[in-house]
XYZ file of C-alpha atoms in Angstrom:
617
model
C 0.000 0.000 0.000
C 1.405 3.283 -0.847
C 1.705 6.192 1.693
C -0.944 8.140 0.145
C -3.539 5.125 0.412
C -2.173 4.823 3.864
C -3.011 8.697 4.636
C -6.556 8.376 2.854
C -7.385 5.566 4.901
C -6.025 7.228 8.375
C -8.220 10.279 7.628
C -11.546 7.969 7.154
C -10.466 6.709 10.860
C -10.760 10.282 12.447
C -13.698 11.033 14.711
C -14.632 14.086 12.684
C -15.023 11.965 9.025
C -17.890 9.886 10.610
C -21.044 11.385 9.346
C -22.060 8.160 8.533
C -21.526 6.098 11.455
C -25.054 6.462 12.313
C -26.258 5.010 10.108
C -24.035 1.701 10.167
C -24.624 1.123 13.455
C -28.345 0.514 12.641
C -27.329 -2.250 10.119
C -24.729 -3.757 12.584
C -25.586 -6.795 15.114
C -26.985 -6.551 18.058
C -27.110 -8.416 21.297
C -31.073 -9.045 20.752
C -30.639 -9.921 17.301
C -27.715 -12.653 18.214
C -29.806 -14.069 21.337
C -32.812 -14.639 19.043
C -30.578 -16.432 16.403
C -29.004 -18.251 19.094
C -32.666 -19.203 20.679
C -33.817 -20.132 16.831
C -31.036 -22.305 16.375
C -31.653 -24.504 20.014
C -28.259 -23.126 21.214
C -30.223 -21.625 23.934
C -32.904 -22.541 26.130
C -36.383 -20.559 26.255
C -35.124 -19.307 29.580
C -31.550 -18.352 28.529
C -33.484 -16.403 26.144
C -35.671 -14.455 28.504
C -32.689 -14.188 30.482
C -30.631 -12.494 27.830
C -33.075 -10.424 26.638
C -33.343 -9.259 30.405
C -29.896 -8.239 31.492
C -27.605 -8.500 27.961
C -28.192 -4.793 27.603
C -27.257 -3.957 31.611
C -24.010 -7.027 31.113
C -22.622 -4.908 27.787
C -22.849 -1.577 29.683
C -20.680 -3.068 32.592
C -18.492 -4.986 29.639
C -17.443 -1.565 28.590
C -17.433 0.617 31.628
C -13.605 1.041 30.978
C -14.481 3.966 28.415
C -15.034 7.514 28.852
C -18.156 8.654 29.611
C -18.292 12.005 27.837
C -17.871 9.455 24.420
C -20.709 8.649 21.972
C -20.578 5.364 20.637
C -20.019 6.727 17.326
C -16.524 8.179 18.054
C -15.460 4.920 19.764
C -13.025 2.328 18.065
C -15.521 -0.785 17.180
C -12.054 -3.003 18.981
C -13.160 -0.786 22.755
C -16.195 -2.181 22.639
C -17.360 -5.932 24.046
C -19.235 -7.896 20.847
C -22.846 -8.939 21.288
C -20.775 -12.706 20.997
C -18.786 -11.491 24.097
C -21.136 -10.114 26.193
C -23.617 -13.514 25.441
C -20.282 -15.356 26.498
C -19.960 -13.596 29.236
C -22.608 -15.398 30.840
C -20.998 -18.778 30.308
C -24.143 -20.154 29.137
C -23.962 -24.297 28.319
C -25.496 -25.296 24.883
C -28.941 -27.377 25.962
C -28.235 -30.291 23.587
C -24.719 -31.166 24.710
C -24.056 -29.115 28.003
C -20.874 -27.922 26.293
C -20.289 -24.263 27.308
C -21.410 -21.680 24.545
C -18.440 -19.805 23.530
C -17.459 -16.786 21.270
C -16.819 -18.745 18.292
C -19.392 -21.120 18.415
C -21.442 -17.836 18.868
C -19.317 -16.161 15.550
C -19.283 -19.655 13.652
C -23.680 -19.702 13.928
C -23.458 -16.182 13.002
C -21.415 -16.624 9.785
C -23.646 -19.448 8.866
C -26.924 -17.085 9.020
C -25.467 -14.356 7.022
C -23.926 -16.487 4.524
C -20.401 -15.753 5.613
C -17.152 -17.987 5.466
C -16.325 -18.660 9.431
C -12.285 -18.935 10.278
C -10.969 -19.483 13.673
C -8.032 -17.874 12.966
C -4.570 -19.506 13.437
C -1.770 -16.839 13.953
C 1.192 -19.627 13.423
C -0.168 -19.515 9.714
C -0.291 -15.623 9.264
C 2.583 -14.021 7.451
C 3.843 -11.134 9.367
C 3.813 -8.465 6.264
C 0.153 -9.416 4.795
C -1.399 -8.718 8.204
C 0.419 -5.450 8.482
C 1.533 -3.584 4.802
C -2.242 -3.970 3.725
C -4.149 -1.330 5.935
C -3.001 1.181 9.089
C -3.325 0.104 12.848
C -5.635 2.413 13.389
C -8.152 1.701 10.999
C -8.038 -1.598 11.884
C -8.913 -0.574 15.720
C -11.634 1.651 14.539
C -13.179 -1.213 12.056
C -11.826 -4.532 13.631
C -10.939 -5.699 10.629
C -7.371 -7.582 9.849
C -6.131 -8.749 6.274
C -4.973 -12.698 6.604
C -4.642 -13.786 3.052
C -3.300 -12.191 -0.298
C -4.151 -14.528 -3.527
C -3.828 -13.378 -7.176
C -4.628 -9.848 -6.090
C -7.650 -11.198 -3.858
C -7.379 -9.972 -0.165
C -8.986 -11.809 2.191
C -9.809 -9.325 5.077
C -11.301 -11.001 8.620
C -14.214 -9.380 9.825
C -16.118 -9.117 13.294
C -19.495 -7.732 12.180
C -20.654 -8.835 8.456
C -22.897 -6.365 8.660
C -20.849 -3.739 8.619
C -19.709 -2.984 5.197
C -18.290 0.442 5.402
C -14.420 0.339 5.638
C -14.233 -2.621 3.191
C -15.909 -0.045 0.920
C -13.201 2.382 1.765
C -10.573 -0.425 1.527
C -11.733 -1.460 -1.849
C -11.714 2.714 -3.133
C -8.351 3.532 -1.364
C -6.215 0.261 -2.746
C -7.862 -0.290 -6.038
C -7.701 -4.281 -4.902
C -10.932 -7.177 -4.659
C -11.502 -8.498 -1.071
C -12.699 -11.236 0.305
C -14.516 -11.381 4.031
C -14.789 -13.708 6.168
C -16.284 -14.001 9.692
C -13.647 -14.102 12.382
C -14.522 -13.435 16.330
C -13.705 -10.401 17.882
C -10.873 -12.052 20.355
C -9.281 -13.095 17.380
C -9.065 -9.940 15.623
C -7.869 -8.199 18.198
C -5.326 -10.890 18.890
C -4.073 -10.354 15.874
C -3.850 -6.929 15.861
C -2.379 -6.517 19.218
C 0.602 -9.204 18.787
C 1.455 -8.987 14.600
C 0.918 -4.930 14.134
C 3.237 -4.318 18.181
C 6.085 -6.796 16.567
C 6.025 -5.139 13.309
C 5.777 -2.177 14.953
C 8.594 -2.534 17.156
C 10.634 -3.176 14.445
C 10.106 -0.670 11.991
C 10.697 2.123 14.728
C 13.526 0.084 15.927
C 14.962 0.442 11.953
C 13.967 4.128 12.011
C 15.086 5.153 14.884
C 18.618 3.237 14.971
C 19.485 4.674 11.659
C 20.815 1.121 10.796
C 21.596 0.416 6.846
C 20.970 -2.829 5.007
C 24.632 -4.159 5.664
C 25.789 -6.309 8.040
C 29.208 -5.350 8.283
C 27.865 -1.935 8.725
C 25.905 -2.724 12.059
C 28.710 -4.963 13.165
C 30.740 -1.682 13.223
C 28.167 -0.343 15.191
C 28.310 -2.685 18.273
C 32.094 -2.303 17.972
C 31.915 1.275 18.655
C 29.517 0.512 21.455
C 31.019 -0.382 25.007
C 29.619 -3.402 26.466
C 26.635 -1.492 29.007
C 25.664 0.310 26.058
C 24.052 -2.008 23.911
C 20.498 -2.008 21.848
C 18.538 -2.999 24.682
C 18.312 0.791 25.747
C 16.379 1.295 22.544
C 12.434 0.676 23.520
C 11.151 -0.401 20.314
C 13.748 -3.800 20.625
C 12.272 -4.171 24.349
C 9.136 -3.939 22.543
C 9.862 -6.198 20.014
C 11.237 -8.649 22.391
C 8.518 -8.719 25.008
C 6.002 -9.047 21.848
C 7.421 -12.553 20.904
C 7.767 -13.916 23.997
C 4.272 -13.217 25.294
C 3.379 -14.537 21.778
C 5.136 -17.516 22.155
C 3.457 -17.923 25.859
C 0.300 -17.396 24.112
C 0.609 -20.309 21.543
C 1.981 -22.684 23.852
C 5.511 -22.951 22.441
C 8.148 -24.660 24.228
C 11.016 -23.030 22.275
C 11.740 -20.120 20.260
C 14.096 -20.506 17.795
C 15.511 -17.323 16.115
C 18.034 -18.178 13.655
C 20.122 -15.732 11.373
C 20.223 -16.153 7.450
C 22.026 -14.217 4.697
C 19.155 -11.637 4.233
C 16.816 -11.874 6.850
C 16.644 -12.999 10.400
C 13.669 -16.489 10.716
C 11.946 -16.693 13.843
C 10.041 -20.236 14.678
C 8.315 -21.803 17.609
C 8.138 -25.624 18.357
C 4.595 -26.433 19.689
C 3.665 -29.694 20.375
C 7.076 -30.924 18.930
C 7.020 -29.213 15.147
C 8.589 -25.733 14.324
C 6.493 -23.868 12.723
C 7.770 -20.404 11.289
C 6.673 -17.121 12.582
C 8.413 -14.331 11.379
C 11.147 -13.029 9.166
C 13.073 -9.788 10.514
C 15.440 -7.509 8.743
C 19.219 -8.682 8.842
C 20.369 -5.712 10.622
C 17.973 -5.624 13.543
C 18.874 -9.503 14.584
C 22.275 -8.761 16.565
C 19.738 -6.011 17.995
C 17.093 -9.045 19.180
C 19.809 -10.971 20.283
C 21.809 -8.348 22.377
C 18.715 -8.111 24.068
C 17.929 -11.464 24.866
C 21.233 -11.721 26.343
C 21.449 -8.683 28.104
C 18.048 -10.373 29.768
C 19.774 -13.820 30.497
C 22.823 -12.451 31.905
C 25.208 -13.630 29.126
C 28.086 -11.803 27.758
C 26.765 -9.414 24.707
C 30.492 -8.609 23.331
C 30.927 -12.301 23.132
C 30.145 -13.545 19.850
C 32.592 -15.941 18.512
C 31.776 -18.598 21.334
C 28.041 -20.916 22.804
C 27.026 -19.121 25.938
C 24.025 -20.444 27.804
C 21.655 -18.262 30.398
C 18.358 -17.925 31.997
C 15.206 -15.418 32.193
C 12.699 -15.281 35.031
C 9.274 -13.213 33.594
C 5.804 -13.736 34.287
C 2.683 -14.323 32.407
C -0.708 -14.230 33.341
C -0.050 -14.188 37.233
C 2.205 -17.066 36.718
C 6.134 -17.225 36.795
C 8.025 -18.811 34.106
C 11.448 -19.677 33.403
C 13.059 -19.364 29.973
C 16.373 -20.786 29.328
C 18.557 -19.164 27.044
C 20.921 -20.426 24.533
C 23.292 -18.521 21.655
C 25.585 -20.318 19.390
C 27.680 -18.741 16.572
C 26.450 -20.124 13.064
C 27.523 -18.995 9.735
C 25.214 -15.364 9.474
C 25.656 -14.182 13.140
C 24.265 -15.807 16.584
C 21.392 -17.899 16.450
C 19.533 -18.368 19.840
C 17.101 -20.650 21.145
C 14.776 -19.952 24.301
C 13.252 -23.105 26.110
C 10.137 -22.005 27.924
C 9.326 -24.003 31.169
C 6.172 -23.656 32.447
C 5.978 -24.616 36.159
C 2.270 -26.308 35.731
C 4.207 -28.187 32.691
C 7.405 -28.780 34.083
C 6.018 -29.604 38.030
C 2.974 -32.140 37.847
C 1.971 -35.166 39.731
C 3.677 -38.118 38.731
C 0.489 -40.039 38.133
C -0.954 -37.538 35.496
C 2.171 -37.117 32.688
C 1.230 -40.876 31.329
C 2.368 -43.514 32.975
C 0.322 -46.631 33.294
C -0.345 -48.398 36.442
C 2.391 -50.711 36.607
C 4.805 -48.738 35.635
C 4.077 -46.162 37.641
C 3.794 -48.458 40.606
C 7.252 -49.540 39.885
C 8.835 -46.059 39.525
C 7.092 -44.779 42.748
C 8.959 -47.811 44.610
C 12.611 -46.771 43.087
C 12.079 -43.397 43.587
C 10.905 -44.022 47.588
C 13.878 -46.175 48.093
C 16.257 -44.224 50.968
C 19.212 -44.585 48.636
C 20.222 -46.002 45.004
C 20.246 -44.987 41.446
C 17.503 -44.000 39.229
C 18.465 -43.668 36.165
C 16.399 -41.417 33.335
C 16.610 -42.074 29.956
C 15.923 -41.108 26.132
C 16.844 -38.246 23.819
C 16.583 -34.689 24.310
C 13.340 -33.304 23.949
C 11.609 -36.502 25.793
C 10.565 -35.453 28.678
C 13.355 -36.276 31.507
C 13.184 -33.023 33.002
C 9.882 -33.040 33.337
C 10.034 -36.378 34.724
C 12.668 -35.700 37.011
C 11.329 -32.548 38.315
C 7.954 -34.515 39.363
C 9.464 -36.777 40.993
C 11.641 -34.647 43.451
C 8.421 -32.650 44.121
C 6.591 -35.859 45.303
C 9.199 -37.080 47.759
C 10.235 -33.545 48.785
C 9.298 -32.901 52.412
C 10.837 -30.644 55.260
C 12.401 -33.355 56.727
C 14.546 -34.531 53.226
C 17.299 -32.145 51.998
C 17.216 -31.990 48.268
C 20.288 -31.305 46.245
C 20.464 -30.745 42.406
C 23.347 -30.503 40.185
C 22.383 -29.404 36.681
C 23.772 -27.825 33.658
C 22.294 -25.286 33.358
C 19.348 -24.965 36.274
C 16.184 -25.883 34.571
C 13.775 -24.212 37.051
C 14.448 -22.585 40.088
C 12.460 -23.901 43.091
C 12.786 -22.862 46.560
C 11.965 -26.641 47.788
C 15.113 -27.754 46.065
C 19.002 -26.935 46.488
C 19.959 -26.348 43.171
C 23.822 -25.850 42.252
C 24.628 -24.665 38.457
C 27.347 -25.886 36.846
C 29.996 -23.627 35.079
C 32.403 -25.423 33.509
C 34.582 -22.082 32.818
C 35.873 -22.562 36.524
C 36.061 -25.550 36.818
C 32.880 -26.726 38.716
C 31.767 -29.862 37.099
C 29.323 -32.536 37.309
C 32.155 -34.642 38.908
C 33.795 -31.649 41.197
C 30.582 -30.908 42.438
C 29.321 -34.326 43.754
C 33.235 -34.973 44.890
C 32.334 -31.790 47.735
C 28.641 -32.323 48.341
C 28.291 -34.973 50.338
C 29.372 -32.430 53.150
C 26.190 -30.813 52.829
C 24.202 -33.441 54.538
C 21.812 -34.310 51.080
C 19.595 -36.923 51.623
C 18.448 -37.020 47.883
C 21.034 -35.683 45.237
C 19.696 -34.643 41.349
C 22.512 -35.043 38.994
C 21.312 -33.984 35.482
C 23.176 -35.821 33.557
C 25.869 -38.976 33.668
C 28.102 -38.119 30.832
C 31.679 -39.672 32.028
C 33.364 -41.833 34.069
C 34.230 -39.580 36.929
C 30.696 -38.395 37.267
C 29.493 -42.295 37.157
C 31.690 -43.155 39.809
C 30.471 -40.093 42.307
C 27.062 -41.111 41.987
C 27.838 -44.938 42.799
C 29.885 -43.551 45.396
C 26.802 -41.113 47.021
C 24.087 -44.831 46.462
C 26.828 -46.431 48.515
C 27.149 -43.765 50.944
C 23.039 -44.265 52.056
C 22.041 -41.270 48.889
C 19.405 -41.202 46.536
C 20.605 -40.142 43.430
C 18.298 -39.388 40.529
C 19.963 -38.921 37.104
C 19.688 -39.211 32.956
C 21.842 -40.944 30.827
C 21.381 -40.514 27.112
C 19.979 -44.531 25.314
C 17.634 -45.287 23.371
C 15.680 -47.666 25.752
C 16.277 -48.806 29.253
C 18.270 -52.102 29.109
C 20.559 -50.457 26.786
C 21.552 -48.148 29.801
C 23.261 -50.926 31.289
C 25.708 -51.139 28.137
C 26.364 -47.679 28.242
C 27.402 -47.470 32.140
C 29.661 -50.510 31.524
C 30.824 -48.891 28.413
C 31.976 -45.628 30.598
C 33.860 -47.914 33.046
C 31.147 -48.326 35.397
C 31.716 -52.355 37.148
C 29.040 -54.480 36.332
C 29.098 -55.392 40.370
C 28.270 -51.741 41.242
C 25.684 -51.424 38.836
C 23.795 -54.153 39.906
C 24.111 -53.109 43.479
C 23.537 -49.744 43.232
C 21.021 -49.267 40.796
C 17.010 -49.397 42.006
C 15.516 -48.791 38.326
C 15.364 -47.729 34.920
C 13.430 -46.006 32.529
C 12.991 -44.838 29.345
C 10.754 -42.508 27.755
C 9.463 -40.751 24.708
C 6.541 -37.723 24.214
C 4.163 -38.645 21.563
C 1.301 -36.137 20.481
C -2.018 -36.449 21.703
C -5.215 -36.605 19.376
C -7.493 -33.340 19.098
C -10.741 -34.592 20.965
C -12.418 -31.620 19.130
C -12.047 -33.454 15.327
C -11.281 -37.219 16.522
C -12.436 -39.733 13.988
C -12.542 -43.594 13.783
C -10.715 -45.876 11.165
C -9.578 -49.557 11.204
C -5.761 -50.107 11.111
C -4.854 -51.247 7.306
C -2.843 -54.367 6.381
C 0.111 -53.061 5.722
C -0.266 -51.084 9.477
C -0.916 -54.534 10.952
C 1.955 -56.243 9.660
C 4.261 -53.049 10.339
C 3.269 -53.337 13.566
C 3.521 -57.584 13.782
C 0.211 -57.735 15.230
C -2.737 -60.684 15.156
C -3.952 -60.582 11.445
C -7.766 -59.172 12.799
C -9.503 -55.865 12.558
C -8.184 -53.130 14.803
C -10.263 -49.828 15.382
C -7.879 -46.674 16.105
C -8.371 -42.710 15.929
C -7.171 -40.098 13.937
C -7.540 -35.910 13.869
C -9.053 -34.347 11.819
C -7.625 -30.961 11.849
C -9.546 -28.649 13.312
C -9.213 -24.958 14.282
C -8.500 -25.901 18.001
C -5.600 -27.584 16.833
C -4.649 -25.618 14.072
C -5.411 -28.293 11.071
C -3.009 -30.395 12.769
C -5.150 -33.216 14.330
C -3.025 -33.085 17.246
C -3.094 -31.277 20.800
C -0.667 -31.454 23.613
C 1.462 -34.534 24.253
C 1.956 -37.174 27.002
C 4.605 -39.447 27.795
C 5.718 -43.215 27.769
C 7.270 -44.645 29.713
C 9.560 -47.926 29.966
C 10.371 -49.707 33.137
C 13.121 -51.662 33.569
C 12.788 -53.388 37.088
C 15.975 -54.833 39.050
C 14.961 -58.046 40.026
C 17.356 -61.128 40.792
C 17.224 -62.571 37.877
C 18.097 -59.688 35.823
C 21.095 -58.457 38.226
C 22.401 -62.558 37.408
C 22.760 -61.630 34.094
C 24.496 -58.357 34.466
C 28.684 -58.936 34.347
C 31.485 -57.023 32.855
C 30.274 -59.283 29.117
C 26.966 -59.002 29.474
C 25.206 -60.510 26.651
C 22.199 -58.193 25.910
C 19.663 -60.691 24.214
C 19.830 -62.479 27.640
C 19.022 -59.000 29.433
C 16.484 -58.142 27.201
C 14.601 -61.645 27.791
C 14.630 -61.612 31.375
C 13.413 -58.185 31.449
C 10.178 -59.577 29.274
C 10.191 -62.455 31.636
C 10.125 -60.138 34.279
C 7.067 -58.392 32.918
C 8.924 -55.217 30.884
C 6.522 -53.586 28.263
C 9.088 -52.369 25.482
C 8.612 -48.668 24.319
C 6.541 -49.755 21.248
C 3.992 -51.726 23.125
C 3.336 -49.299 25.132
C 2.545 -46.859 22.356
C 0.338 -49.329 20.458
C -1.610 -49.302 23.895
C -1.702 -45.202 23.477
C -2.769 -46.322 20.001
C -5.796 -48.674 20.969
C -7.028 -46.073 23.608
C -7.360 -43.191 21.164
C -4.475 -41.100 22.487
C -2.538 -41.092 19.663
C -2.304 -42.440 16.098
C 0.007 -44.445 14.439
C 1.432 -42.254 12.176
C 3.238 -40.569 16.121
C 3.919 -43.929 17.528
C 5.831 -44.623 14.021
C 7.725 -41.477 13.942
C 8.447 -41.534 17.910
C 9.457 -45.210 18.792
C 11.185 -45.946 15.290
C-alpha cells in the first residue's frame, strides 16, 4: 500500500469523518438480534433467552465501563467495545443439547452461517507477518476490527467481526484499487491479531527508524564495535518492545522453544509447539544482533561475546504465573542464532500419576524413587521429557524433613523446595567436582542432570553407597541399553547391579485433538508393520480442526519404559553381558518395550500411528 492510500485511509479513521456512522450502526448486530438467532437455532434454552433479553443490555454496559463517559458510541473504536458474541459469552451459558459451554466462536461460527459468511478461527502460526500489516493502518483496523490474513492473485482476504458492517471494506476497496474477500472471524481473534502482529512489526520498523541502521551487516557490526559493552540495543524501547512481543506470543501459543536463527538476508523466527517448528516471522538482517543483544542482556550472558556458545536464563511472568526461559546462543555462519526453552511450572512440576504412565509402571517407579538410597536412572533423547520427569518426581518425595540437592547444567527451574547448584564449567565446577564436595552438605536425595563420564558415574555410585538417593539421565535409546552404556563408561558391572534401584525410558508422543477425533480400522500393511494378530483393529485419527490448528493433534503425554531390578536380571548383568539375555529376562520379568506401550496409546485413542511410528522408530 502506498503512503498516500495509507493517509486516505487514516483520515476515514478520524472522529470528525464519521457522518455516517449512524447510520451503520443501525445495520450492525446486536445483542437481541444474536440471542434470538441463538434461541432459533436450540443453542439456547427458552429461559436463557428471557434471560438475555433481560440483562444483555445492563451485562454490555458493565463490559465496557472502561471507556469515557463524555464518548458517543459513534466516536469509539468498534475493537473498545465488548461484541454482542462477548457479552452472550460472558454469561458462560452451556449449549442445551450437549451441556458444552457456549463460547465466542461457536457464537461467531452460527453467526457466519446465518449471514452467509465464510467462518475462520483464525490460526496466527499460519499468518505471514507483512500481509497482516503492509495492507491497511493500525488504526483503521482498531476503529473497524478488521485484519487482512490472506493475499491470492490480487484477492485480499480481510477477517471481519461484524458482516454487517460494510463500510471500511468499501473504503478499503476505493483507497487500494484491490478485490476483497470477508470472512467471519470473532472479535478475540481480531484483536489478537492486531495486538501481537501490528506491536512486533511495529517494534521493528521504529527500531529500523530510529537506529538509523543500513541494510549491511558489516555496517551494524561496526556499530556494536563502537559501542562499550553497558551500552548495547537494549536501551532502545522499540527492541524491548519487540522482544517482550514474541515472547508473550510464544506464551500465548503454547511454544516450548523459540528458535531465532540468522540467514544471509533476513533474520527467521520459529516456535516448536507440540514438537514441530512452525515459522513465525522473518526480521530484517540488521535488527537480529539487535534481538539478540537483548535477549542476552536479559539472560545475563556476555553481549560482546560472539565468537563462542554461551548459555543463560530469564525469570518473567505471564498471566499471574512465573516462568522460566532458558537461554541459549551459538555462533552459526550469518551471526548468533539463539534458542529460548520455555518451562512452564504447571508443565514442568505435575503429579507423577498424570504425565502418562500406566499403572504398573508407575507403581514400579514410585517404589525406586521411595527407596532411601540407590540410582535412578532417566533415559531417552533430548526433547523426551526427563526433566519433566525428574522434576515430578523430586516434588513428590520432597518434604521438610529430606534435603534436596540438584546438580544441573544449566538450572532448569528454580524452586525454593530444592538446592539447586549450576554448573559452570569455565571454573572448573563440574558434574564430577561438584558431587566430589557435596556430600558435606548433609543431602539426603542428590539430582545429577546428567551422567556423561566416568568420573561423574563413579560419584554417583559412590553417594548410592554412601546411604544417597541419586536421581539422574543418561542418554539410550531404551532402558536395558543403559546398562551397556554405564559398563561402556567404566562403570563395574558389580556396582551397577548393586547400586542401581531402576530404569526407565521414555518418549513424548502427540495427543489426538478430541475436538475433530475420527474412527478408522488399522490397514494391512499397518498390521503387519506393527507384527500384530492378522484381525480388525479400530484406532483414531484428527481431523484438523481450528482448536488444533489443522493439525489433528493437541498437547502430548509421555511413555514410559520400566526396567525393574529383580534377581534374575542383576544374574545376568557382568562385565560381558550378553544383551539378548538382558532383554529376555526383562520380558520375563514383565517389561513392556517402548513400542507396546505406544500401540496401547494407540488402541485407547491417544494417539495415532502415524506418532507412535515417527516416535518409537
Amino acid at each position: 500500500m502506498s503512503h498516500a492510500d495509507k493517509e486516505q485511509l487514516k483520515d476515514k479513521s478520524q472522529p470528525h469523518r464519521r457522518a455516517n456512522d449512524r447510520k451503520i450502526k443501525k445495520h450492525m448486530l446486536a445483542i437481541k438480534d444474536v440471542a434470538k438467532l441463538l434461541h432459533q437455532r436450540s443453542r439456547i434454552s427458552d429461559e436463557q433467552y428471557e434471560m438475555l433479553l433481560n440483562h444483555s443490555e445492563a451485562q454490555a454496559a458493565r463490559l465496557n465501563s472502561h471507556l469515557p463517559k463524555s464518548n458517543t458510541q459513534k466516536d469509539i473504536y468498534l475493537a473498545e467495545l465488548a461484541s454482542p458474541a462477548q457479552v452472550i459469552t460472558s454469561f458462560s451459558l452451556e449449549i442445551p443439547a450437549t451441556h458444552k459451554k457456549l463460547t465466542e466462536d461457536t457464537i461467531t461460527e452460527l453467526i457466519a452461517q446465518a449471514a452467509g459468511f465464510e467462518y475462520i478461527k483464525i490460526d496466527p502460526l499460519k499468518l505471514e507477518l507483512d500481509v497482516v500489516t503492509d495492507q491497511i493502518p493500525r488504526a483503521f483496523a482498531l476503529k473497524n476490527l478488521v485484519v487482512p490474513i490472506d493475499e491470492k492473485e490480487g484477492v485480499v482476504t480481510i477477517a471481519v467481526a461484524d458482516p454487517f458492517n460494510t463500510r471500511p471494506i468499501e473504503d478499503l476497496q476505493h483507497a487500494l484499487g484491490i478485490q476483497i474477500k470477508r470472512i467471519l472471524a470473532s472479535r478475540s481473534d481480531i484483536l489478537k491479531i492486531l495486538e501481537e502482529f501490528f506491536g512486533f512489526q511495529a517494534s521493528v520498523r521504529a527500531a529500523q527508524v530510529d537506529m538509523g541502521l543500513g541494510s549491511e551487516l558489516s555496517n551494524l557490526e561496526q556499530l556494536f564495535k563502537m559501542r562499550g559493552r553497558d551500552e548495547i540495543e537494549s536501551s532502545d524501547q522499540h527492541i524491548i518492545s519487540a522482544v517482550e512481543f514474541l515472547l508473550k506470543y510464544a506464551f500465548d501459543q503454547r511454544a516450548s522453544d523459540i528458535h531465532i536463527e540468522p540467514k544471509r538476508e533476513k533474520s527467521t523466527i520459529r516456535f516448536r509447539v507440540d514438537g514441530v517448528l512452525h515459522n513465525i516471522h522473518t526480521v530484517p538482517m540488521n535488527l537480529h544482533p539487535a534481538i539478540v543483544s537483548r535477549l542476552k542482556l536479559l539472560a545475563r550472558l556476555d553481549v560482546a561475546e560472539k565468537r563462542r556458545p554461551q548459555d543463560g536464563r530469564i525469570k518473567t511472568q505471564h498471566l499471574g504465573k512465573d516462568i522460566e526461559l532458558r537461554v541459549s546462543s551459538l555462533p552459526v555462519a550469518f551471526g548468533e542464532k539463539v534458542v529460548i526453552r520455555i518451562f512452564d511450572p504447571e508443565i514442568l512440576m505435575q503429579k507423577l500419576d498424570r504425565i502418562g504412565f500406566y499403572e504398573r509402571e508407575y507403581q514400579l517407579y514410585d517404589s525406586f524413587i521411595r527407596k532411601p538410597n540407590g540410582i535412578v536412572l532417566v533415559t531417552g533423547p533430548t526433547g523426551s521429557g526427563k526433566t519433566t520427569t525428574l522434576y515430578s518426581s523430586l516434588k513428590t518425595i520432597s518434604s521438610p524433613e529430606i534435603n534436596i540437592v540438584t546438580i544441573e547444567d544449566p538450572i532448569e527451574m528454580v524452586m525454593e523446595d530444592f538446592n539447586q547448584v549450576g554448573v559452570q564449567t569455565t571454573i572448573g565446577v563440574t558434574f564430577a567436582t561438584i558431587l566430589r564436595n557435596i556430600l558435606r552438605q548433609d543431602p539426603d536425595v542428590l539430582m545429577v542432570g546428567e551422567i556423561r563420564d566416568k568420573e561423574t558415574a563413579d560419584s554417583a555410585v559412590q553417594a548410592s553407597l554412601t546411604g544417597h538417593l541419586v536421581l539422574t539421565t543418561l542418554h539410550t535409546n531404551d532402558a536395558p541399553t543403559a546398562i551397556t552404556r554405564l559398563l561402556d563408561i567404566g562403570v563395574p558391572a558389580f556396582l551397577i547391579t548393586t547400586t542401581i534401584n531402576g530404569i526407565i525410558a521414555q518418549r513424548l508422543v502427540r495427543s489426538i485433538c478430541q475436538e475433530c477425533k475420527y474412527e478408522r480400522l488399522l490397514t494391512d500393511g499397518e498390521i503387519t508393520y506393527l507384527s500384530l494378530e492378522k484381525k480388525e483393529y479400530k484406532v483414531w485419527e484428527g481431523k484438523g480442526c481450528d482448536n488444533c490448528r489443522g493439525t489433528g493433534y493437541k498437547g502430548r503425554t509421555g511413555i514410559f519404559e520400566v526396567l525393574e531390578f529383580t534377581d534374575d536380571l542383576k544374574a545376568k548383568i557382568t562385565d560381558r553381558t550378553n544383551m539378548a539375555e538382558v532383554y529376555a529376562v526383562a520380558k520375563a520379568d514383565g517389561m513392556v518395550t517402548l513400542r507396546e506401550l505406544a500401540i496401547r496409546k494407540m488402541f485407547e485413542g491417544h494417539t495415532t500411528f502415524n506418532e507412535i511410528v515417527s516416535v518409537t522408530g
